[in-house]
Short mmCIF file of C-alpha atoms in Angstrom, two decimals:
data_model
loop_
_atom_site.label_atom_id
_atom_site.label_comp_id
_atom_site.label_asym_id
_atom_site.label_seq_id
_atom_site.Cartn_x
_atom_site.Cartn_y
_atom_site.Cartn_z
CA MET F 1 151.50 71.64 -71.18
CA ALA F 2 147.99 73.01 -70.72
CA ALA F 3 147.54 70.80 -67.69
CA SER F 4 150.64 72.27 -66.03
CA GLU F 5 149.39 75.76 -66.67
CA ALA F 6 146.00 74.92 -65.14
CA GLY F 7 147.83 73.83 -61.96
CA ASP F 8 145.50 73.67 -58.97
CA GLU F 9 142.40 73.98 -61.13
CA LEU F 10 143.19 70.69 -62.87
CA LYS F 11 143.98 68.98 -59.57
CA GLU F 12 140.70 70.19 -58.16
CA LEU F 13 138.81 68.94 -61.20
CA LEU F 14 140.45 65.52 -61.03
CA GLU F 15 139.63 65.31 -57.31
CA ARG F 16 136.00 66.23 -58.00
CA ILE F 17 135.78 63.53 -60.67
CA LYS F 18 137.31 60.99 -58.29
CA VAL F 19 134.85 61.93 -55.53
CA ALA F 20 131.92 61.81 -57.95
CA MET F 21 132.90 58.34 -59.17
CA GLN F 22 133.28 57.10 -55.62
CA ARG F 23 129.87 58.52 -54.70
CA CYS F 24 128.30 56.86 -57.74
CA LYS F 25 129.84 53.52 -56.81
CA LYS F 26 128.80 53.88 -53.18
CA GLU F 27 125.23 54.76 -54.17
CA LYS F 28 125.28 51.92 -56.71
CA LYS F 29 124.61 54.27 -59.62
CA LYS F 30 126.06 51.92 -62.21
CA SER F 31 124.92 54.05 -65.14
CA GLU F 32 126.85 57.09 -63.94
CA VAL F 33 130.00 55.02 -63.23
CA ARG F 34 129.66 53.62 -66.70
CA ASP F 35 129.49 57.17 -68.11
CA PHE F 36 132.81 58.05 -66.47
CA LYS F 37 134.36 54.90 -67.89
CA LEU F 38 133.07 55.75 -71.34
CA LEU F 39 134.86 59.09 -71.12
CA TYR F 40 138.13 57.23 -70.52
CA ASN F 41 137.41 54.77 -73.33
CA GLU F 42 136.55 57.56 -75.75
CA ALA F 43 139.82 59.28 -74.88
CA LEU F 44 141.69 56.04 -75.46
CA SER F 45 140.16 55.77 -78.95
CA VAL F 46 141.33 59.29 -79.74
CA TYR F 47 144.89 58.50 -78.58
CA GLN F 48 144.96 55.23 -80.50
CA GLU F 49 143.96 57.13 -83.65
CA LEU F 50 146.76 59.66 -83.01
CA VAL F 51 149.23 56.80 -82.75
CA LYS F 52 148.06 55.50 -86.13
CA GLU F 53 148.50 58.95 -87.63
CA GLU F 54 151.99 59.54 -86.16
CA PRO F 55 153.49 56.47 -84.45
CA ARG F 56 156.72 58.32 -83.49
CA ASP F 57 154.87 60.92 -81.37
CA PHE F 58 155.49 59.93 -77.73
CA ARG F 59 152.58 61.93 -76.24
CA PRO F 60 149.67 59.63 -77.12
CA TYR F 61 151.55 56.71 -75.54
CA LEU F 62 152.02 58.64 -72.32
CA CYS F 63 148.34 59.62 -72.26
CA GLN F 64 147.21 56.07 -72.92
CA GLY F 65 149.47 54.80 -70.16
CA ILE F 66 147.91 57.25 -67.73
CA LEU F 67 144.38 56.28 -68.74
CA TYR F 68 145.13 52.56 -68.56
CA THR F 69 146.60 53.11 -65.11
CA LEU F 70 143.40 54.86 -64.02
CA LEU F 71 141.38 51.99 -65.47
CA ARG F 72 143.56 49.59 -63.46
CA ASN F 73 144.91 47.79 -66.52
CA GLN F 74 148.52 47.73 -65.37
CA ASP F 75 149.87 45.48 -68.14
CA GLU F 76 148.58 47.73 -70.90
CA ALA F 77 149.63 50.85 -68.98
CA GLU F 78 153.19 49.57 -68.67
CA LYS F 79 153.25 48.66 -72.36
CA GLN F 80 152.26 52.24 -73.27
CA PHE F 81 154.74 53.79 -70.80
CA LYS F 82 157.52 51.61 -72.23
CA GLN F 83 156.75 52.90 -75.71
CA TYR F 84 156.61 56.49 -74.39
CA ARG F 85 160.03 56.09 -72.70
CA ARG F 86 161.46 54.63 -75.94
CA LEU F 87 160.27 57.59 -78.03
CA VAL F 88 160.59 60.65 -75.81
CA PRO F 89 163.76 62.56 -76.69
CA LYS F 90 166.24 62.61 -73.83
CA ASN F 91 166.74 66.35 -74.17
CA HIS F 92 163.06 67.21 -74.55
CA PRO F 93 162.40 70.30 -72.38
CA TYR F 94 159.30 68.71 -70.79
CA ALA F 95 160.56 65.12 -70.46
CA GLU F 96 160.99 65.47 -66.69
CA TYR F 97 157.48 66.91 -66.35
CA PHE F 98 156.02 64.00 -68.43
CA ASP F 99 157.86 61.49 -66.28
CA ASP F 100 156.55 63.18 -63.11
CA ASN F 101 152.99 62.85 -64.44
CA MET F 102 153.52 59.20 -65.26
CA PHE F 103 154.82 58.42 -61.79
CA ALA F 104 152.19 60.56 -60.10
CA THR F 105 149.42 58.68 -61.88
CA LYS F 106 150.84 55.35 -60.80
CA PHE F 107 151.17 56.58 -57.20
CA PHE F 108 147.63 58.03 -57.19
CA THR F 109 146.17 54.73 -58.45
CA GLN F 110 148.05 52.75 -55.85
CA LYS F 111 146.80 55.11 -53.13
CA VAL F 112 143.19 54.75 -54.27
CA GLU F 113 143.58 50.95 -54.32
CA ARG F 114 144.93 50.96 -50.75
CA GLU F 115 142.07 53.19 -49.62
CA ARG F 116 139.53 50.88 -51.24
CA ALA F 117 141.12 47.86 -49.61
CA GLY F 118 140.86 49.66 -46.26
CA MET F 119 137.14 50.44 -46.81
CA LYS F 120 136.38 46.79 -47.58
CA SER F 121 137.89 45.62 -44.30
#
């Protein structure tokens, strides 16, 4: 919910992170790329702990799916999204918003992969 309220600010932040990671990779700054990955992994640990605390809460599954998608672990991402879809109430007022985020993350990752493939050519 907070992300939707942040709107363009969050999109700008995510874009800046993406650009920073690309720059680090391009400049072969492995340590900095690793730092970004650690942020994702730390977030995954938090979400996994939340699942242990309350396994029926759909939100940590959605968040894990998004992070696994960004980390290009599609099998694990789909596993988390499947659990999210199983648990999210059909009449939840934000279900459509959550689904949009899930699909947007998948689309964004595919776009980045296509761009990377084009750069390697």
